[in-house]
Tab-separated table of C-alpha atoms and ligand atoms in Angstrom:
chain	number	residue	atom	x	y	z
A	72	MET	CA	24.034	120.493	28.572
A	73	PHE	CA	24.319	119.766	32.099
A	74	LYS	CA	22.393	116.924	33.502
A	75	LYS	CA	21.950	116.531	37.159
A	76	ILE	CA	21.272	113.026	38.326
A	77	ALA	CA	20.329	111.672	41.502
A	78	VAL	CA	21.213	108.146	41.947
A	79	ALA	CA	21.295	108.105	45.823
A	80	VAL	CA	17.500	107.534	46.174
A	81	SER	CA	17.487	103.907	46.879
A	82	ALA	CA	20.462	104.322	49.362
A	83	TRP	CA	18.597	106.956	51.176
A	84	LEU	CA	15.743	104.592	51.603
A	85	MET	CA	17.705	101.962	53.078
A	86	GLY	CA	20.061	104.330	54.853
A	87	VAL	CA	18.039	104.667	57.846
A	88	GLY	CA	18.632	101.144	59.332
A	89	LEU	CA	21.942	100.850	57.802
A	90	ALA	CA	23.353	104.046	59.193
A	91	GLN	CA	23.167	103.057	62.747
A	92	ALA	CA	25.177	100.014	62.101
A	93	ALA	CA	27.673	101.460	60.018
A	94	ALA	CA	30.277	104.214	61.497
A	95	ALA	CA	29.411	107.838	61.296
A	96	PRO	CA	30.697	109.323	58.023
A	97	ASP	CA	34.021	111.138	58.376
A	98	GLY	CA	33.201	114.848	57.903
A	99	GLY	CA	36.985	115.839	57.616
A	100	LYS	CA	37.556	113.323	54.832
A	101	LEU	CA	34.223	114.247	52.988
A	102	TYR	CA	35.292	117.998	53.315
A	103	ALA	CA	38.704	117.001	51.871
A	104	GLU	CA	37.336	115.049	49.170
A	105	HIS	CA	34.594	117.220	47.930
A	106	CYS	CA	34.966	120.765	49.203
A	107	ALA	CA	38.676	121.549	49.933
A	108	VAL	CA	39.717	122.039	46.301
A	109	CYS	CA	37.480	125.342	46.157
A	110	HIS	CA	36.981	126.460	49.761
A	111	GLY	CA	40.552	125.666	50.934
A	112	ALA	CA	41.588	122.851	53.176
A	113	ASN	CA	40.721	124.830	56.291
A	114	GLY	CA	37.714	126.697	54.912
A	115	THR	CA	39.748	129.833	54.379
A	116	GLY	CA	38.548	130.186	50.798
A	117	GLY	CA	40.041	129.897	47.269
A	118	ILE	CA	37.775	129.563	44.092
A	119	GLY	CA	34.875	129.354	46.637
A	120	VAL	CA	34.177	131.738	49.302
A	121	PRO	CA	35.649	131.640	52.541
A	122	LEU	CA	33.375	129.297	55.152
A	123	ALA	CA	35.664	129.537	58.301
A	124	LEU	CA	35.115	133.159	59.123
A	125	PRO	CA	33.402	133.613	62.351
A	126	SER	CA	31.672	136.837	60.603
A	127	PHE	CA	30.091	134.400	58.064
A	128	GLN	CA	29.421	131.582	60.442
A	129	GLY	CA	27.626	134.042	62.913
A	130	THR	CA	25.031	134.982	60.477
A	131	ILE	CA	23.979	131.560	59.277
A	132	SER	CA	22.110	128.460	60.161
A	133	ASP	CA	23.112	124.893	59.944
A	134	ASP	CA	19.986	124.575	57.730
A	135	TYR	CA	21.620	126.989	55.277
A	136	ILE	CA	24.878	125.000	55.022
A	137	ARG	CA	22.772	121.737	54.723
A	138	LYS	CA	20.582	123.266	51.773
A	139	THR	CA	23.535	124.915	50.128
A	140	ILE	CA	25.425	121.582	49.959
A	141	LYS	CA	22.147	119.702	48.726
A	142	TYR	CA	21.080	122.310	46.065
A	143	GLY	CA	24.400	123.878	45.344
A	144	ARG	CA	24.246	127.331	43.096
A	145	PRO	CA	22.860	125.989	39.764
A	146	GLY	CA	24.780	127.850	36.800
A	147	ARG	CA	27.593	129.135	39.338
A	148	VAL	CA	30.545	127.212	40.445
A	149	MET	CA	29.297	125.704	43.475
A	150	PRO	CA	28.056	122.214	42.749
A	151	SER	CA	24.933	120.467	44.106
A	152	TYR	CA	25.633	117.142	46.019
A	153	THR	CA	22.368	115.489	45.556
A	154	TYR	CA	24.055	112.171	45.873
A	155	LEU	CA	25.557	112.441	49.209
A	156	LYS	CA	23.475	110.772	52.030
A	157	PRO	CA	21.795	112.779	54.636
A	158	ALA	CA	24.094	111.559	57.366
A	159	GLU	CA	27.173	112.504	55.072
A	160	ILE	CA	25.720	116.070	54.449
A	161	GLU	CA	25.297	116.402	58.545
A	162	ALA	CA	28.953	115.475	58.936
A	163	LEU	CA	29.996	118.144	56.329
A	164	VAL	CA	27.823	120.496	58.115
A	165	HIS	CA	29.507	119.664	61.449
A	166	GLN	CA	33.047	119.932	59.871
A	167	VAL	CA	32.228	123.364	58.540
A	168	ARG	CA	31.306	124.329	62.006
A	169	SER	CA	34.457	122.790	63.739
A	170	TRP	CA	36.647	125.659	62.737
A	171	ASN	CA	35.404	128.191	65.302
A	172	GLN	CA	33.107	128.559	68.334
A	173	THR	CA	30.417	130.350	66.504
A	174	LYS	CA	26.994	129.364	67.620
A	175	PRO	CA	24.697	128.195	64.880
A	176	LEU	CA	21.590	130.399	64.497
A	177	ILE	CA	18.006	129.346	63.573
A	178	PHE	CA	15.845	131.611	61.728
A	179	SER	CA	12.135	131.915	61.138
A	180	GLY	CA	11.075	131.100	57.747
A	181	GLN	CA	8.743	134.106	57.647
A	182	ALA	CA	8.688	136.462	54.794
A	183	ILE	CA	9.632	139.998	55.392
A	184	LYS	CA	6.917	142.174	53.934
A	185	ALA	CA	8.517	145.669	53.029
A	186	ASN	CA	8.502	148.183	50.464
A	187	ARG	CA	9.910	146.382	47.389
A	188	ALA	CA	10.175	149.648	45.076
A	189	HIS	CA	12.253	151.494	47.691
A	190	GLY	CA	14.418	148.428	48.251
A	191	ALA	CA	14.773	148.299	44.251
A	192	ASP	CA	16.304	152.012	44.404
A	193	LEU	CA	18.467	151.011	47.358
A	194	TYR	CA	19.794	147.921	45.604
A	195	ALA	CA	20.820	149.614	42.401
A	196	LYS	CA	22.728	152.088	44.657
A	197	GLU	CA	24.233	149.917	47.361
A	198	CYS	CA	24.432	146.406	45.928
A	199	ALA	CA	24.527	146.149	42.163
A	200	ALA	CA	28.144	147.321	41.660
A	201	CYS	CA	29.189	143.825	43.410
A	202	HIS	CA	26.309	141.479	43.156
A	203	GLY	CA	24.906	142.595	39.537
A	204	ALA	CA	21.989	144.798	38.348
A	205	SER	CA	19.774	141.675	38.474
A	206	GLY	CA	21.639	139.830	41.360
A	207	GLU	CA	23.526	137.680	38.921
A	208	GLY	CA	26.803	137.747	41.146
A	209	GLY	CA	30.465	138.913	40.423
A	210	LYS	CA	31.358	138.838	36.773
A	211	GLY	CA	32.096	135.671	35.386
A	212	THR	CA	30.727	131.955	35.805
A	213	GLY	CA	30.713	132.159	39.523
A	214	VAL	CA	34.362	132.772	40.040
A	215	THR	CA	36.781	133.728	37.377
A	216	PHE	CA	40.401	133.780	37.463
A	217	SER	CA	40.485	137.303	36.417
A	218	ARG	CA	38.545	138.812	39.375
A	219	PRO	CA	39.445	142.266	40.298
A	220	ARG	CA	42.595	142.300	42.576
A	221	ASP	CA	41.169	144.543	45.007
A	222	LEU	CA	38.095	142.249	45.506
A	223	PRO	CA	39.695	138.884	46.447
A	224	ILE	CA	36.371	137.381	47.251
A	225	MET	CA	33.760	137.091	44.507
A	226	ALA	CA	30.449	138.455	45.321
A	227	PRO	CA	27.853	135.346	45.122
A	228	ALA	CA	24.839	135.505	42.975
A	229	LEU	CA	21.714	136.694	44.640
A	230	ASN	CA	19.053	135.819	42.127
A	231	ASN	CA	20.096	132.189	42.243
A	232	SER	CA	17.733	129.482	43.086
A	233	GLY	CA	20.095	127.509	45.106
A	234	PHE	CA	20.661	130.761	47.276
A	235	LEU	CA	17.048	131.578	47.414
A	236	ALA	CA	16.150	128.354	48.609
A	237	SER	CA	18.740	127.911	51.203
A	238	ALA	CA	18.576	131.635	52.866
A	239	PRO	CA	15.307	132.723	54.731
A	240	ASP	CA	14.587	136.433	54.664
A	241	ALA	CA	15.655	136.635	58.226
A	242	MET	CA	19.221	135.589	57.382
A	243	ILE	CA	19.648	137.850	54.604
A	244	LYS	CA	18.518	140.783	56.896
A	245	LEU	CA	21.005	139.776	59.429
A	246	THR	CA	23.766	139.655	56.879
A	247	LEU	CA	23.158	143.153	55.590
A	248	MET	CA	22.883	144.238	59.241
A	249	GLN	CA	26.232	142.906	60.372
A	250	GLY	CA	28.056	142.186	57.069
A	251	HIS	CA	30.892	139.512	56.928
A	252	GLU	CA	33.859	141.131	58.496
A	253	GLY	CA	36.988	140.207	56.648
A	254	THR	CA	35.296	140.283	53.428
A	255	PRO	CA	34.140	142.981	51.053
A	256	MET	CA	30.532	142.601	52.275
A	257	GLU	CA	30.168	145.375	54.567
A	258	SER	CA	27.579	146.083	57.611
A	259	TYR	CA	24.769	148.357	56.078
A	260	LEU	CA	23.682	149.603	59.658
A	261	LYS	CA	27.067	150.718	59.943
A	262	LYS	CA	26.974	152.255	56.498
A	263	GLY	CA	23.910	154.363	57.626
A	264	LEU	CA	20.826	152.560	56.321
A	265	SER	CA	18.034	151.794	58.825
A	266	VAL	CA	16.484	148.459	59.752
A	267	ARG	CA	13.606	149.555	57.472
A	268	ASP	CA	15.932	150.260	54.562
A	269	ILE	CA	17.377	146.856	54.938
A	270	GLU	CA	14.010	145.080	55.129
A	271	ASP	CA	13.045	146.906	51.912
A	272	ILE	CA	16.228	145.747	50.226
A	273	VAL	CA	15.343	141.917	51.445
A	274	SER	CA	12.070	142.013	50.006
A	275	PHE	CA	13.565	143.188	46.666
A	276	VAL	CA	16.094	140.259	46.766
A	277	ARG	CA	13.277	137.884	47.354
A	278	GLY	CA	11.496	139.072	44.533
A	279	PHE	CA	14.330	137.669	42.368
A	280	GLU	CA	12.595	134.305	42.804
A	281	GLN	CA	9.373	135.348	40.609
A	282	ALA	CA	11.767	137.222	38.069
A	283	ARG	CA	13.665	133.853	37.811
A	284	LEU	CA	10.631	131.624	37.064
A	285	GLY	CA	9.325	134.224	34.633
A	286	ARG	CA	12.494	134.221	32.564
A	287	GLN	CA	12.741	130.510	32.617
A	288	MET	CA	9.339	130.038	30.990
A	289	ASP	CA	9.772	129.634	27.225
A	290	LYS	CA	7.180	131.695	25.760
A	291	ALA	CA	6.463	129.503	22.849
A	292	THR	CA	5.937	126.234	24.690
A	293	GLY	CA	5.272	127.265	28.140
A	294	GLN	CA	7.988	124.867	29.139
A	295	ARG	CA	11.087	125.697	30.949
A	296	PRO	CA	14.147	125.238	29.223
A	297	VAL	CA	15.825	123.618	32.182
A	298	ILE	CA	14.744	120.125	32.511
A	299	VAL	CA	15.599	117.931	35.724
A	300	ARG	CA	14.950	114.468	35.805
A	301	ASP	CA	15.995	111.779	38.486
A	302	SER	CA	17.434	108.790	36.834
A	303	PRO	CA	16.737	105.188	38.220
A	304	TYR	CA	20.186	104.079	36.718
A	305	ASP	CA	23.708	104.454	37.827
A	306	LEU	CA	25.781	107.249	36.657
A	307	ASP	CA	27.575	105.527	33.811
A	308	THR	CA	24.302	103.979	32.605
A	309	THR	CA	22.520	107.235	32.629
A	310	VAL	CA	25.256	109.128	31.080
A	311	LYS	CA	25.179	106.692	28.240
A	312	ASN	CA	21.460	106.730	27.916
A	313	VAL	CA	21.687	110.564	27.609
A	314	MET	CA	24.212	109.962	24.852
A	315	ALA	CA	22.045	107.477	23.064
A	316	ALA	CA	19.147	109.708	23.409
A	317	VAL	CA	21.045	112.555	21.778
A	318	ASN	CA	22.223	110.521	19.013
A	319	ASN	CA	18.571	108.942	18.385
A	320	ASN	CA	17.311	112.440	17.982
A	321	ASN	CA	19.708	113.642	15.407
A	322	PHE	CA	21.912	115.821	17.665
A	323	PHE	CA	25.414	114.971	18.370
A	324	TYR	CA	27.396	115.165	21.659
A	325	GLY	CA	30.774	116.639	21.738
A	326	ARG	CA	32.403	115.065	24.873
A	327	VAL	CA	31.703	114.170	28.386
A	328	GLN	CA	33.867	115.808	30.986
A	329	PRO	CA	33.707	116.331	34.903
A	330	LEU	CA	31.906	119.384	36.117
A	331	GLU	CA	35.185	120.545	37.659
A	332	TYR	CA	37.396	119.965	34.637
A	333	GLY	CA	40.044	122.771	34.484
A	334	LEU	CA	39.189	123.770	38.129
A	335	THR	CA	41.111	121.218	39.649
A	336	ALA	CA	43.857	118.394	38.910
A	337	PRO	CA	42.447	115.875	36.637
A	338	ASP	CA	42.630	113.084	39.051
A	339	LYS	CA	41.022	115.470	41.732
A	340	ALA	CA	37.741	116.060	39.985
A	341	ASP	CA	34.684	114.862	41.364
A	342	PRO	CA	33.527	111.916	39.043
A	343	HIS	CA	29.974	111.966	40.283
A	344	GLN	CA	29.246	115.294	38.388
A	345	VAL	CA	29.726	115.321	34.686
A	346	ILE	CA	28.665	117.530	31.891
A	347	VAL	CA	27.652	116.049	28.436
A	348	TYR	CA	28.342	118.496	25.649
B	539	HEC	C1	31.989	145.684	47.624
B	539	HEC	C2	31.302	144.729	47.349
B	539	HEC	C3	29.863	144.319	47.637
B	539	HEC	C4	28.933	145.205	48.004
B	539	HEC	C5	28.631	146.800	47.740
B	539	HEC	C6	27.723	144.296	48.697
B	539	HEC	N1	28.150	143.105	48.673
B	539	HEC	FE1	27.155	141.452	49.419
B	539	HEC	N2	28.690	140.267	49.477
B	539	HEC	C7	30.034	140.709	48.826
B	539	HEC	C8	31.039	139.610	49.016
B	539	HEC	C9	32.481	139.525	48.487
B	539	HEC	C10	30.385	138.475	49.579
B	539	HEC	C11	30.800	137.087	49.922
B	539	HEC	C12	31.081	137.203	51.392
B	539	HEC	C13	31.521	136.027	52.074
B	539	HEC	O1	32.491	135.313	51.402
B	539	HEC	O2	31.183	135.738	53.211
B	539	HEC	C14	28.829	138.945	49.650
B	539	HEC	C15	27.951	138.430	50.593
B	539	HEC	C16	26.472	138.691	50.588
B	539	HEC	C17	25.547	137.880	50.960
B	539	HEC	C18	25.596	136.455	51.559
B	539	HEC	C19	25.355	135.564	50.274
B	539	HEC	C20	26.174	134.354	50.143
B	539	HEC	O3	25.735	133.643	49.341
B	539	HEC	O4	27.033	134.453	50.579
B	539	HEC	C21	24.252	138.607	50.868
B	539	HEC	C22	22.786	138.114	51.086
B	539	HEC	C23	24.615	139.976	50.234
B	539	HEC	N3	26.047	139.860	50.152
B	539	HEC	C24	23.878	140.825	49.884
B	539	HEC	C25	24.066	142.163	49.643
B	539	HEC	C26	23.267	143.237	49.462
B	539	HEC	C27	21.682	143.180	49.514
B	539	HEC	C28	24.085	144.396	49.396
B	539	HEC	C29	23.479	145.913	49.093
B	539	HEC	C30	22.839	146.404	50.389
B	539	HEC	C31	25.352	143.867	49.096
B	539	HEC	N4	25.378	142.617	49.510
B	539	HEC	C32	26.450	144.748	48.883
B	539	HEC	C33	30.395	141.769	48.028
B	539	HEC	C34	29.559	143.013	48.303
B	540	HEC	C1	33.958	123.770	42.306
B	540	HEC	C2	34.055	124.754	43.327
B	540	HEC	C3	33.346	124.375	44.748
B	540	HEC	C4	33.140	123.314	45.160
B	540	HEC	C5	33.767	121.905	44.870
B	540	HEC	C6	32.269	123.629	46.432
B	540	HEC	N1	32.074	124.939	46.432
B	540	HEC	FE1	30.927	125.815	47.985
B	540	HEC	N2	30.870	127.504	46.873
B	540	HEC	C7	31.619	127.812	45.839
B	540	HEC	C8	31.454	129.265	45.246
B	540	HEC	C9	32.115	129.815	43.936
B	540	HEC	C10	30.597	129.557	46.020
B	540	HEC	C11	29.936	130.962	45.908
B	540	HEC	C12	28.435	130.938	45.110
B	540	HEC	C13	28.460	131.974	44.257
B	540	HEC	O1	29.398	132.483	43.596
B	540	HEC	O2	27.331	132.539	43.584
B	540	HEC	C14	30.061	128.708	47.185
B	540	HEC	C15	29.410	128.747	47.977
B	540	HEC	C16	29.120	128.017	49.258
B	540	HEC	C17	28.616	128.161	50.422
B	540	HEC	C18	27.631	129.414	50.728
B	540	HEC	C19	28.727	130.501	51.348
B	540	HEC	C20	28.050	131.897	51.560
B	540	HEC	O3	28.948	132.844	51.801
B	540	HEC	O4	26.883	131.906	51.712
B	540	HEC	C21	28.552	127.282	51.327
B	540	HEC	C22	28.113	127.046	52.727
B	540	HEC	C23	29.380	126.097	50.488
B	540	HEC	N3	29.778	126.529	49.394
B	540	HEC	C24	29.799	125.051	51.178
B	540	HEC	C25	30.436	123.971	50.259
B	540	HEC	C26	30.772	122.543	50.877
B	540	HEC	C27	30.366	122.076	52.046
B	540	HEC	C28	31.344	121.973	49.722
B	540	HEC	C29	31.645	120.434	49.762
B	540	HEC	C30	30.658	119.606	50.030
B	540	HEC	C31	31.460	122.860	48.677
B	540	HEC	N4	30.932	124.095	49.015
B	540	HEC	C32	32.009	122.713	47.267
B	540	HEC	C33	32.502	126.702	45.050
B	540	HEC	C34	32.462	125.522	45.347
């Protein structure tokens, strides 16, 4: 079981006044501490997709980076950083943007209404091979060490709640029109699709949102199997409480380990994200 815990709530509330007095957070340091292990020291990629490519940065908004850091990609390798303060997330956005001169884009949040059924056909033909038949992403749990050698960059999950909450339709559309040069993600305008076709695919990808909610509902109880709770306690206390609650309900826990266990050197693993098995 993976328990996500937000302990930064009170700090956020006080943060406004204090932030001005304290020095601005150091984006470079925060990046080295939280992101470099997966995305590379200079954003060139590794376990995580490359972030520094102009072709990627030229299709996204700052808001996309901000929300991706905040929500992560639940169930994939990309963690959510709910405990970082807003000023720290801004510093990280700034750091990610510092690697090239690409101008951040701003997208409208408006939904693209198009032919979803046609989008489904096109998706099956053009996208499923890399992103999975249901948008589940490249094989493995986000990124595996056994990814195909001819595909050095893992195709992200498109049916992911973190992705769908971060990427507006207009951004997905631009990504399909331009592609990310330097990665396996090609321009579908260049590959011969029309803007109409691309909009049909976008509306199909957006449809993953409803499909997900449907799947998550446990038919017997009407409750979702994934439970998210904010804890008023610090992380250590919260983990102890979770362990006690498990014991008190006649289950047993196997171990507690950092989320990044096995992905990074033990002393580099982020102590703020843990899994209670
Ligand atoms: C040959 C494999 C391949 C095919 C085919 C492909 N993609 Fe991708 N796609 C990728 C990879 C790899 C990335 C990550 C690129 C990066 O790191 O910038 C990506 C990135 C994306 C992104 C950005 C999402 C994110 O989290 O970075 C979207 C949206 C996307 N693809 C949608 C599609 C759709 C829709 C199709 C079909 C029209 C498609 N892709 C076809 C491999 C592919
Ligand atoms: C444990 C590894 C890991 C860490 C740590 C990590 N990421 Fe990621 N990140 C990933 C992976 C893997 C993906 C692709 C998502 C997928 O596979 O579905 C990703 C995706 C992203 C994306 C979306 C990229 C795209 O092409 O759309 C952004 C932006 C991002 N990460 C930023 C960050 C930042 C900033 C940090 C530090 C605060 C961070 N990540 C920490 C593994 C990681």
